Amino acid sequence: MSKKTALTWIAGATLALSMIVGGCSTESTNTAAGTSKNNSSGELTTFSYFVFDPGDNVPEHTKIGDMIEQKTGVKIKYERLVGEKEQKVGVMIAGGDYPDLINTSETVKFEDANALIPLEDLIEQHAPNIKRIYGPYWERLKAADGHIYALPQVAPTGTPIKGISAAFWIQKEVLKDAGYPKITTFDQYVDVLRAYYKKYPQIDGADTIPFEILTYDNRNFTLTTAMQFLAGGPNDSRAIVDPVANKLAFYQTDENVTKRYYAKLHEMYREGMIDKEAFVMNYEQYLAKLSSGRVLGMFDQKWQFQTALDSLKQQGKANRMFVPLQLTFDDSIQPDYLDVPSMNYNMGFSITINAKDPVAAIKYADYMASEEGQLLRNWGVAGEDYTVSETGRFYRNQEQRDFFADPKNGLKTTGNILWYWPGSSGTMADGNSYQQYQQPEEIAAGYDEMDSELLKAYGVTTYEELFDGPNLARKYFPLWSIELTEKNKVFNQKLNDINKKYPPQMVVAKNADDFEKYWNEYVALVEKLDIQGWLDELTTKVKDRQENW
Amino acid sequence: MSVTVERVKEHTQIQKRPRKWSKLRSQKALMIMSIPFLVYVIIFAYVPLYGWMMAFQNYKLGSVMVENEWVGLANFRELFQDENFIRVIRNTLAMSLINLVFGFVSSIGLALMLNEVRKVMFKRVVQTVSYLPHFLSWVVAANLIMNVLSIDGAVNKLLVSLHIIKEPIMWLSEQHYFWWIIGASNVWKEIGWSAIIYLAAMTTIDPSLYEAASIDGAGRFRKIRHITLPGIRGIIVILLIMNIGHILDAGFEQQYLLQTPMVVDFSETIDIFVLKYGINLSRFSFATAAGIFKTVISVVLLLAANRMAKRMGQERLF
């Protein structure tokens, strides 16, 4: 047998085998779908819905879930992510074994694998509510090939919400002790922390940590991107965007931005103001330190340390909880901390090619997006899960709040999963907020005496008012949601690796000379990468969004 | 690795066939019994090899394998040209060697000592305590280790109170400690588990040998040296050969979970590299190329070790 024929033979045999294996897997999904579509009892259609987010297993029956099931005649079997997201995506696509519906941030990968069905015609014909909510963003939802494959979590409507996430945080106690000063620059912030640290070197018997930094794994962005906020940029990524001139500036090697920040941190470290263990601890240790109440301040996104806040509250250490500040390098810089209300495109709810009845699926999603559906899944049943005041305002009484403070009760009521359906954010026509936790009454109910005192001292009623509104000229926002080519994804990963190693070295450097040495090494390494190629791609894509959205 | 074992086994069978044809016929029943295992190996070890084609392609997820664009050795070239790759190989080899040596010495040592203990209760307790960590997942183990090694952790407290060090040391921030921390934690986790096999081997040693040695006036250490160790030599050599085949699997979880920004230069292994630049970026072709590289090196090392054992007249794998 010549080499060539041997090769063809092997290729043929392997192909045949792969087809057998592949055939097995498709067959098994067919039978699964067959049993799930059990029409004998009351015409109940069942869809499997895979949510690419870890969380508690969703119970088969929940209060709200069952109510929606009765109204729509559709049952949803939820499955949540266990383990690594990228791996699960890869396995799912390689096996072609898709659930009926998915909710993922990796939509592009599924698109490339032709795993999703276009939604625009389905929506036009069967989903008036979705069309109403997502209509204003129709063009933006379209993928590169002009089809809509995914509906992002929520679309902004009415008065947009103002949510604080990224900020420099400071303990309430520190502010109180300093007499509620107005803090606008990073230097002032450090001075306030230092003064408190000098006065109280220990808190509850343990050493005070004036400034904490989280650098574990991919969470090290709290160290490597904090300076863009100080320089007046929003939560983009590694470039500061000028939305008017449509110009991108790579600030990671900028002496006036990044070096300035690291140099300041270096000084603070030498002074003992930064946790010695900042660069060796893991995420759990970070949360434990914040929960102990001895950390005075840090830069972080609120969702990363929410559990620490909850823990402080539970321990009765509300005075050690954190308050957000919008800081800049100096007062001439306009702070830009709040996210432009927008959607994360290229992610969210999708229907896969395996869904047997896409019309029923989109109709169900449309019910979830209707006013009735949204009220049910966000607020619950009037009188049971929330109360309506005489003036028509929604709120929860204390009993209801206590009930939902326990996530187990949320699991029984909604399965803690219903927000993974298309819907709205912001305010309804009657002025109530769609999301219960965005309702001003509910935000205010979360404040304690110390909060009220603090807010009164600054002359505002909510913390959100302390922040400048988002810059609406940033139509492209956010930069990090732009899908890059493979080459530039590798650029990102390489920069991640450099960023993982060098900034901590600079902060803990033995002296100023050492710091300079590490800074120069860092810059030299970063400049070896193709920054221009990365910027060029982003500039084109930002321009495209700015002009067409 | 089992792939190679099978392949070589088959190879030797084919060579011997003409001479031992009648013998094979007489062993028909045995051969039939081994067919299921052969099928198993073909399905699970040979069939997946067709996925190796990916390494020579620009593979796109969800596409049919043979329809992808062929790129030749481009993925391998990229892999070897990556400046991180050398560093990653160095770390992998270093940590593997440390684990290999530490693992062997510690578990054989423990087995020898346990073998000498006559109090059954004590022996059982030691065995149980030492093999329990094996059942902890690395996620739990890594958290334990990080806590023990933190500034106010047990290790620092102990060393400071014994006046061995003055200031607490941040163990996980020193690059040069990292490999040894990995080695030590591996010993802690696996010592009891790997000692079991040696203890089992020791029970097969004929007790009359010990009696005879005692009569000849041999002490405890002499007996260990001249009876116990030679008695388990076969097991040691075989385990060594098998482990050498895994020398590029320094591990993934352990390093991934214990690494800190201060030690990245010394903590990254091939597997972490592949995860970051291959799978997480959906560059499956690149990841496969790295996998092939690992396999080839492993096969070569395994064969070399086996041949060495053969030369030295020792027990061997095949």
Coordinates of N, CA and C in Angstrom, one line a residue, chain A residues 133-329:
Chain A
I133 N -39.3 47.0 23.4 CA -38.2 47.3 24.3 C -36.8 47.4 23.5
Y134 N -36.6 46.5 22.6 CA -35.3 46.5 22.0 C -35.3 47.3 20.7
G135 N -36.5 47.7 20.2 CA -36.6 48.4 18.9 C -35.6 49.6 18.8
P136 N -35.5 50.4 19.8 CA -34.6 51.6 19.6 C -33.1 51.2 19.4
Y137 N -32.8 49.9 19.8 CA -31.4 49.5 19.6 C -31.2 48.5 18.5
W138 N -32.2 48.4 17.7 CA -32.3 47.3 16.7 C -31.0 47.1 15.9
E139 N -30.5 48.3 15.3 CA -29.3 48.2 14.5 C -28.1 47.7 15.3
R140 N -28.0 48.1 16.6 CA -26.9 47.7 17.4 C -26.9 46.2 17.7
L141 N -28.0 45.6 17.7 CA -28.1 44.2 18.1 C -27.6 43.3 17.0
K142 N -27.5 43.9 15.8 CA -27.1 43.0 14.7 C -25.7 42.6 14.7
A143 N -25.5 41.3 14.4 CA -24.1 40.8 14.3 C -23.5 41.2 13.0
A144 N -22.3 40.8 12.8 CA -21.6 41.2 11.6 C -22.3 40.9 10.3
D145 N -23.1 39.7 10.3 CA -23.8 39.3 9.1 C -25.2 39.9 9.0
G146 N -25.5 40.9 9.9 CA -26.8 41.6 9.7 C -28.0 40.9 10.4
H147 N -27.7 39.8 11.1 CA -28.8 39.1 11.8 C -28.7 39.4 13.3
I148 N -29.8 39.2 14.0 CA -29.8 39.4 15.4 C -29.8 38.0 16.0
Y149 N -28.8 37.7 16.8 CA -28.7 36.3 17.4 C -28.9 36.3 18.9
A150 N -28.7 37.5 19.5 CA -28.8 37.5 21.0 C -29.5 38.8 21.5
L151 N -30.3 38.6 22.5 CA -30.9 39.8 23.1 C -30.2 40.0 24.5
P152 N -29.6 41.2 24.7 CA -28.9 41.5 25.9 C -29.9 41.5 27.1
Q153 N -29.3 41.3 28.3 CA -30.1 41.1 29.5 C -31.3 42.1 29.6
V154 N -30.9 43.4 29.6 CA -32.0 44.4 29.7 C -31.7 45.6 28.8
A155 N -32.7 46.3 28.3 CA -32.5 47.5 27.5 C -33.0 48.7 28.3
P156 N -32.3 49.8 28.3 CA -32.6 50.9 29.0 C -34.0 51.5 28.5
T157 N -34.8 51.9 29.5 CA -36.1 52.6 29.1 C -36.4 53.6 30.2
G158 N -37.3 54.6 29.9 CA -37.6 55.6 30.8 C -36.4 56.3 31.3
T159 N -36.5 56.7 32.6 CA -35.3 57.4 33.2 C -34.3 56.3 33.5
P160 N -33.1 56.5 32.9 CA -32.1 55.4 33.1 C -31.6 55.4 34.6
I161 N -31.2 54.2 35.0 CA -30.7 54.0 36.3 C -29.3 54.5 36.4
K162 N -28.9 54.8 37.6 CA -27.6 55.4 37.9 C -26.9 54.4 38.8
G163 N -26.1 53.5 38.3 CA -25.6 52.5 39.2 C -24.1 52.7 39.4
I164 N -23.7 52.7 40.7 CA -22.2 52.8 41.0 C -21.6 51.5 41.1
S165 N -20.6 51.3 40.3 CA -19.9 50.0 40.5 C -18.4 50.2 40.7
A166 N -17.7 50.8 39.7 CA -16.3 51.1 39.9 C -16.1 52.4 40.7
A167 N -15.3 52.4 41.7 CA -15.1 53.6 42.5 C -13.9 53.4 43.5
F168 N -13.4 54.5 44.0 CA -12.5 54.4 45.1 C -13.4 54.3 46.4
W169 N -13.2 53.3 47.2 CA -14.1 53.2 48.3 C -13.4 53.5 49.6
I170 N -14.2 54.1 50.6 CA -13.6 54.5 51.8 C -14.6 54.1 53.0
Q171 N -14.0 53.7 54.1 CA -14.9 53.4 55.3 C -15.7 54.6 55.7
K172 N -16.9 54.3 56.1 CA -17.8 55.4 56.7 C -17.1 56.0 57.9
E173 N -16.5 55.1 58.7 CA -15.9 55.6 60.0 C -14.8 56.6 59.7
V174 N -14.1 56.3 58.7 CA -12.9 57.2 58.4 C -13.5 58.6 58.0
L175 N -14.5 58.6 57.2 CA -15.1 59.9 56.8 C -15.7 60.6 58.0
K176 N -16.3 59.9 58.8 CA -16.9 60.5 60.0 C -15.8 61.1 60.9
D177 N -14.8 60.3 61.1 CA -13.7 60.8 62.0 C -13.0 62.0 61.4
A178 N -13.0 62.1 60.1 CA -12.3 63.3 59.5 C -13.3 64.5 59.4
G179 N -14.6 64.3 59.8 CA -15.5 65.3 59.8 C -16.1 65.5 58.4
Y180 N -16.3 64.5 57.7 CA -17.0 64.5 56.4 C -16.4 65.5 55.4
P181 N -15.1 65.4 55.1 CA -14.4 66.4 54.2 C -14.9 66.1 52.8
K182 N -14.7 67.1 51.9 CA -15.0 66.8 50.5 C -13.7 66.3 49.9
I183 N -13.8 65.1 49.4 CA -12.6 64.4 48.8 C -12.8 64.3 47.3
T184 N -11.9 64.9 46.5 CA -12.1 64.8 45.1 C -10.8 64.3 44.4
T185 N -9.7 64.4 45.0 CA -8.5 63.9 44.3 C -7.9 62.7 45.1
F186 N -7.1 62.0 44.4 CA -6.5 60.8 44.9 C -5.6 61.2 46.1
D187 N -4.8 62.3 45.9 CA -3.9 62.7 47.0 C -4.7 63.0 48.3
Q188 N -5.8 63.7 48.2 CA -6.6 64.0 49.3 C -7.1 62.7 50.0
Y189 N -7.5 61.8 49.2 CA -8.0 60.5 49.7 C -6.9 59.8 50.5
V190 N -5.7 59.8 49.9 CA -4.6 59.2 50.6 C -4.3 59.9 52.0
D191 N -4.4 61.2 51.9 CA -4.1 62.0 53.2 C -5.2 61.6 54.3
V192 N -6.4 61.5 53.9 CA -7.4 61.2 54.8 C -7.2 59.8 55.4
L193 N -6.8 58.8 54.5 CA -6.5 57.5 55.0 C -5.3 57.5 56.0
R194 N -4.3 58.2 55.6 CA -3.1 58.3 56.4 C -3.4 58.8 57.8
A195 N -4.2 59.9 57.8 CA -4.5 60.6 59.1 C -5.2 59.6 60.0
Y196 N -6.1 58.8 59.5 CA -6.9 57.9 60.3 C -6.0 56.8 60.8
Y197 N -5.1 56.3 59.9 CA -4.2 55.2 60.2 C -3.2 55.6 61.3
K198 N -2.7 56.9 61.3 CA -1.8 57.3 62.3 C -2.6 57.4 63.7
K199 N -3.8 57.8 63.6 CA -4.6 57.9 64.8 C -5.0 56.5 65.4
Y200 N -5.4 55.6 64.5 CA -5.8 54.3 64.9 C -5.0 53.2 64.2
P201 N -3.8 52.9 64.7 CA -3.0 51.9 64.0 C -3.6 50.5 64.1
Q202 N -4.5 50.3 65.0 CA -5.2 49.0 65.1 C -6.7 49.2 65.2
I203 N -7.4 48.2 64.6 CA -8.8 48.2 64.6 C -9.2 46.8 65.2
D204 N -10.0 46.8 66.2 CA -10.5 45.5 66.8 C -9.3 44.6 67.1
G205 N -8.2 45.2 67.5 CA -7.1 44.4 67.9 C -6.2 43.9 66.8
A206 N -6.5 44.2 65.5 CA -5.7 43.8 64.4 C -5.1 45.1 63.7
D207 N -4.0 44.9 63.0 CA -3.4 46.0 62.4 C -4.3 46.6 61.3
T208 N -4.4 48.0 61.3 CA -5.2 48.7 60.3 C -4.5 48.6 58.9
I209 N -5.3 48.3 57.9 CA -4.8 48.3 56.5 C -5.3 49.5 55.8
P210 N -4.5 50.6 55.6 CA -5.1 51.8 55.0 C -5.6 51.6 53.6
F211 N -4.8 50.9 52.7 CA -5.2 50.7 51.4 C -5.0 49.3 50.9
E212 N -6.0 48.7 50.4 CA -6.0 47.3 50.0 C -6.0 47.2 48.5
I213 N -5.3 46.2 47.9 CA -5.3 46.0 46.5 C -5.5 44.5 46.2
L214 N -6.5 44.2 45.3 CA -6.8 42.8 44.9 C -6.0 42.5 43.6
T215 N -5.2 41.5 43.6 CA -4.5 41.2 42.3 C -4.6 39.7 42.0
Y216 N -5.5 39.0 42.6 CA -5.5 37.6 42.4 C -6.1 37.3 41.0
D217 N -5.3 36.5 40.2 CA -5.8 36.0 38.9 C -6.2 37.1 38.0
N218 N -7.4 37.0 37.4 CA -7.8 38.0 36.4 C -8.4 39.2 37.2
R219 N -8.5 39.1 38.4 CA -9.1 40.2 39.2 C -8.1 41.3 39.4
N220 N -6.9 41.2 38.8 CA -5.9 42.2 39.0 C -6.2 43.5 38.3
F221 N -7.3 43.6 37.5 CA -7.7 44.8 36.9 C -7.9 45.9 37.9
T222 N -8.2 45.6 39.1 CA -8.3 46.7 40.1 C -7.0 47.4 40.3
L223 N -5.9 46.8 40.0 CA -4.6 47.5 40.1 C -4.3 48.1 38.8
T224 N -4.5 47.5 37.7 CA -4.0 47.9 36.4 C -4.9 48.8 35.6
T225 N -6.1 49.0 36.0 CA -7.0 49.9 35.2 C -7.5 51.1 36.1
A226 N -7.2 51.1 37.4 CA -7.7 52.1 38.3 C -7.4 53.5 37.8
M227 N -6.2 53.6 37.2 CA -5.7 55.0 36.9 C -6.4 55.6 35.8
Q228 N -7.2 54.8 35.0 CA -7.9 55.5 33.9 C -9.0 56.4 34.5
F229 N -9.6 55.9 35.6 CA -10.6 56.7 36.3 C -10.0 58.0 36.8
L230 N -8.8 57.9 37.4 CA -8.1 59.1 37.9 C -7.8 60.1 36.8
A231 N -7.6 59.6 35.6 CA -7.3 60.4 34.5 C -8.6 60.9 33.8
G232 N -9.7 60.5 34.3 CA -11.0 61.0 33.7 C -11.6 60.1 32.7
G233 N -11.2 58.9 32.6 CA -11.8 58.0 31.7 C -12.8 57.1 32.3
P234 N -13.7 56.6 31.6 CA -14.8 55.7 32.1 C -14.3 54.2 32.2
N235 N -15.1 53.3 32.6 CA -14.8 51.9 32.7 C -14.6 51.3 31.3
D236 N -13.6 51.7 30.6 CA -13.5 51.2 29.2 C -12.6 49.9 29.3
S237 N -11.3 50.1 28.9 CA -10.4 49.0 29.2 C -9.0 49.6 29.2
R238 N -8.2 49.3 28.2 CA -6.8 49.9 28.3 C -6.6 51.1 27.4
A239 N -7.7 51.7 27.0 CA -7.5 52.9 26.2 C -8.5 53.9 26.7
I240 N -8.1 55.2 26.7 CA -9.0 56.2 27.1 C -9.5 56.8 25.8
V241 N -10.8 56.9 25.7 CA -11.4 57.2 24.4 C -11.9 58.7 24.5
D242 N -11.6 59.4 23.4 CA -12.2 60.8 23.3 C -13.4 60.6 22.3
P243 N -14.6 60.6 22.8 CA -15.7 60.3 21.9 C -16.0 61.3 20.9
V244 N -15.6 62.5 21.1 CA -15.9 63.6 20.1 C -14.9 63.5 19.0
A245 N -13.6 63.5 19.3 CA -12.6 63.4 18.2 C -12.4 62.0 17.8
N246 N -13.1 61.0 18.5 CA -12.9 59.6 18.1 C -11.5 59.2 18.1
K247 N -10.8 59.5 19.2 CA -9.4 59.2 19.3 C -9.2 58.3 20.5
L248 N -8.3 57.3 20.4 CA -8.0 56.4 21.5 C -6.6 56.6 21.9
A249 N -6.4 56.7 23.3 CA -5.1 56.8 23.8 C -4.8 55.6 24.7
F250 N -3.7 54.9 24.4 CA -3.2 53.8 25.2 C -2.5 54.4 26.4
Y251 N -3.1 54.2 27.6 CA -2.5 54.9 28.7 C -1.6 54.0 29.6
Q252 N -1.5 52.7 29.2 CA -0.8 51.8 30.2 C 0.7 52.1 30.3
T253 N 1.2 52.8 29.3 CA 2.6 53.2 29.4 C 2.8 54.7 29.5
D254 N 1.7 55.4 29.8 CA 1.7 56.8 29.9 C 2.3 57.3 31.2
E255 N 3.3 58.1 31.2 CA 4.0 58.5 32.4 C 3.1 59.4 33.3
N256 N 2.2 60.1 32.7 CA 1.3 61.0 33.4 C 0.1 60.3 34.0
V257 N -0.1 59.1 33.6 CA -1.3 58.4 34.1 C -0.8 57.2 34.9
T258 N -0.3 56.2 34.2 CA 0.0 54.9 34.8 C 1.2 55.0 35.8
K259 N 2.2 55.7 35.3 CA 3.4 55.8 36.1 C 3.1 56.6 37.4
R260 N 2.3 57.6 37.2 CA 2.0 58.5 38.3 C 1.3 57.7 39.4
Y261 N 0.4 56.9 38.9 CA -0.4 56.1 39.9 C 0.5 55.1 40.6
Y262 N 1.2 54.3 39.8 CA 2.1 53.3 40.4 C 3.1 53.9 41.4
A263 N 3.6 55.1 41.0 CA 4.6 55.8 41.8 C 4.0 56.2 43.1
K264 N 2.8 56.6 43.1 CA 2.1 57.0 44.3 C 1.9 55.8 45.2
L265 N 1.5 54.7 44.6 CA 1.3 53.4 45.3 C 2.6 53.0 45.9
H266 N 3.7 53.1 45.2 CA 5.0 52.7 45.6 C 5.4 53.5 46.9
E267 N 5.1 54.8 46.9 CA 5.4 55.6 48.1 C 4.5 55.2 49.2
M268 N 3.3 54.9 48.9 CA 2.4 54.4 50.0 C 2.8 53.1 50.6
Y269 N 3.3 52.2 49.7 CA 3.8 50.9 50.2 C 5.0 51.1 51.1
R270 N 5.9 52.0 50.7 CA 7.1 52.2 51.5 C 6.7 52.7 52.9
E271 N 5.6 53.5 52.9 CA 5.1 54.1 54.1 C 4.4 53.1 55.0
G272 N 4.1 51.9 54.5 CA 3.3 50.9 55.2 C 1.9 51.1 55.1
M273 N 1.4 51.9 54.0 CA 0.0 52.1 53.9 C -0.7 51.1 53.0
I274 N 0.0 50.3 52.4 CA -0.6 49.3 51.5 C -0.4 47.9 52.2
D275 N -1.4 47.1 52.2 CA -1.3 45.8 52.8 C 0.0 45.0 52.2
K276 N 0.8 44.6 53.1 CA 2.0 43.8 52.7 C 1.6 42.6 51.9
E277 N 0.5 42.0 52.2 CA 0.1 40.8 51.5 C -0.7 41.0 50.3
A278 N -0.9 42.3 49.9 CA -1.8 42.6 48.8 C -1.5 41.7 47.6
F279 N -0.2 41.4 47.3 CA 0.1 40.7 46.1 C 0.3 39.2 46.2
V280 N 0.0 38.7 47.4 CA 0.2 37.3 47.6 C -1.1 36.6 48.0
M281 N -2.1 37.4 48.3 CA -3.4 36.7 48.8 C -4.3 36.3 47.7
N282 N -5.2 35.4 48.0 CA -6.2 35.1 47.0 C -7.5 35.8 47.2
Y283 N -8.5 35.6 46.4 CA -9.7 36.3 46.5 C -10.4 36.1 47.8
E284 N -10.4 34.9 48.4 CA -11.1 34.6 49.6 C -10.4 35.4 50.8
Q285 N -9.1 35.5 50.7 CA -8.3 36.2 51.7 C -8.6 37.7 51.7
Y286 N -8.8 38.2 50.4 CA -9.2 39.6 50.2 C -10.5 39.9 50.9
L287 N -11.5 39.0 50.6 CA -12.8 39.2 51.1 C -12.8 39.2 52.6
A288 N -12.0 38.2 53.2 CA -11.9 38.1 54.6 C -11.3 39.3 55.2
K289 N -10.3 40.0 54.6 CA -9.8 41.2 55.1 C -10.8 42.3 55.1
L290 N -11.5 42.5 54.0 CA -12.5 43.5 53.9 C -13.6 43.3 55.0
S291 N -13.9 42.0 55.2 CA -15.0 41.7 56.1 C -14.6 41.9 57.6
S292 N -13.2 42.0 57.8 CA -12.8 42.2 59.2 C -12.9 43.6 59.6
G293 N -13.1 44.5 58.7 CA -13.3 45.9 59.1 C -12.1 46.7 59.3
R294 N -10.9 46.1 59.0 CA -9.7 46.9 59.3 C -9.1 47.4 58.0
V295 N -9.8 47.3 56.9 CA -9.4 47.9 55.6 C -10.0 49.3 55.5
L296 N -9.3 50.3 55.3 CA -9.9 51.7 55.2 C -10.3 52.0 53.8
G297 N -9.7 51.5 52.8 CA -10.1 51.9 51.5 C -9.5 51.0 50.4
M298 N -10.1 51.1 49.2 CA -9.5 50.3 48.1 C -10.2 50.8 46.8
F299 N -9.6 50.4 45.7 CA -10.4 50.6 44.4 C -10.9 49.3 44.0
D300 N -12.2 49.3 43.7 CA -12.8 48.0 43.2 C -14.2 48.2 42.6
Q301 N -14.7 47.2 42.0 CA -16.0 47.2 41.5 C -16.9 46.6 42.6
K302 N -18.1 47.2 42.8 CA -18.9 46.8 43.9 C -19.2 45.3 43.9
W303 N -19.5 44.8 42.7 CA -19.9 43.4 42.6 C -18.9 42.4 43.1
Q304 N -17.6 42.9 43.2 CA -16.6 42.0 43.6 C -16.5 41.8 45.1
F305 N -17.0 42.8 45.8 CA -16.9 42.7 47.3 C -18.2 42.8 48.0
Q306 N -19.3 42.6 47.3 CA -20.6 42.7 47.9 C -20.7 41.8 49.1
T307 N -20.2 40.6 49.0 CA -20.3 39.6 50.1 C -19.6 40.2 51.4
A308 N -18.5 40.9 51.2 CA -17.8 41.5 52.4 C -18.7 42.6 53.0
L309 N -19.4 43.3 52.2 CA -20.4 44.3 52.7 C -21.5 43.6 53.5
D310 N -22.0 42.6 52.9 CA -23.1 41.8 53.6 C -22.6 41.3 55.0
S311 N -21.3 40.8 54.9 CA -20.8 40.2 56.1 C -20.6 41.3 57.2
L312 N -20.1 42.5 56.8 CA -19.9 43.6 57.8 C -21.2 44.0 58.4
K313 N -22.3 44.0 57.6 CA -23.6 44.4 58.1 C -24.1 43.4 59.1
Q314 N -23.9 42.1 58.7 CA -24.3 41.0 59.6 C -23.6 41.0 61.0
Q315 N -22.3 41.4 60.9 CA -21.5 41.5 62.2 C -21.8 42.7 63.0
G316 N -22.7 43.5 62.5 CA -23.0 44.8 63.2 C -21.9 45.8 63.1
K317 N -21.1 45.7 62.0 CA -20.0 46.6 61.8 C -20.4 47.6 60.7
A318 N -21.6 48.1 60.7 CA -22.1 48.9 59.6 C -21.1 50.2 59.4
N319 N -20.5 50.6 60.5 CA -19.6 51.8 60.4 C -18.4 51.5 59.6
R320 N -18.1 50.2 59.5 CA -16.9 49.8 58.7 C -17.2 49.5 57.2
M321 N -18.4 49.7 56.8 CA -18.8 49.5 55.4 C -18.3 50.7 54.6
F322 N -18.3 50.5 53.3 CA -17.6 51.4 52.4 C -18.5 52.3 51.6
V323 N -18.0 53.5 51.4 CA -18.7 54.5 50.6 C -17.9 54.8 49.4
P324 N -18.6 55.0 48.2 CA -17.9 55.2 47.0 C -17.5 56.7 46.8
L325 N -16.4 56.9 46.2 CA -15.9 58.3 45.9 C -15.5 58.3 44.4
Q326 N -15.7 59.4 43.8 CA -15.2 59.6 42.4 C -14.0 60.5 42.5
L327 N -12.8 59.9 42.3 CA -11.6 60.7 42.5 C -10.9 60.9 41.1
T328 N -10.1 61.9 41.1 CA -9.3 62.2 39.9 C -7.9 62.6 40.3
F329 N -6.9 62.7 39.4 CA -5.6 63.1 39.8 C -5.6 64.5 40.3

